[in-house]
Amino acid sequence: MPFLTINPFHRKARSSRNRHTSAWFITLSAIFSTSVLAEPLTPYRAEYEVSRKGSVQGNALRELTKNADNTYVLTYQSDIEWMIFSDERNERARFMVNNNQAIPLEYSMSRKGTGPDKQYNLVFDQIKKQIFSNKKKHPLKVDWKAEQKDLLTYQFQLRNDLKAGETKFSYPIIDKNGNLRNYDFEVDGKETITLPIGNVETIRVKRLYDNNKRQAIAWFAPEYDFLLVKMYKGKEGIEQFQVQLKQYDK
């Protein structure tokens, strides 16, 4: 899954948006500079295989990098082909870290393959406390919450909170459509699992839904700095897909 470049909302707004982003980021950086520098993260690259009913259907890549301005970029990219179905997705989130909390700055997602192509961009203006979407002319009409995340930074936060010993988690999420939703999780036990990289001791975390129709379970490995090493998603007891770590590099 290649890196995704965030497209401007439209061509005429490109230069003004860049100036706006630079201006408020300088102010934001000044506010959080001490904490950000005090909490460096370790960049990594993790490769996964994506399977369905025991058959490998594609690959995925999760990567964390650090920028010169002390922001981080987390990407998740997948390429899947199953029978006549194909799906290629790219997600990218840029964020800062303050007191072990991820502060979202930008999020983007693009998808192409079977069915209509899609692309979403979100900008979190931490100074004005507004969220902008490439799908809307004006800021999104959502209540600003300091702890809100996007669809990638909440995953970083879950890993961080799990590492700190927490067992229950709840995150307000701004999804790709700009809607505010709550994602809830809890630790479901410890388990030794077999992956393409070998046997791994893990902590199993399940997502909590309003009903039992959907299932989502994630396994994190303390020996890999609490990296996500396996993920399962199902609906009404039928596996939709499974992701397993096959290579990890720092």
XYZ file of C-alpha atoms in Angstrom, residues 21 31 37 92 174-175 180 193 249:
9
model
C -1.937 25.044 7.780
C 2.158 25.184 22.605
C 10.030 16.363 21.988
C -2.853 8.256 6.052
C -14.623 11.414 13.344
C -15.246 8.947 10.533
C -18.932 11.626 15.230
C -1.164 -17.431 18.605
C 11.102 -3.980 10.874
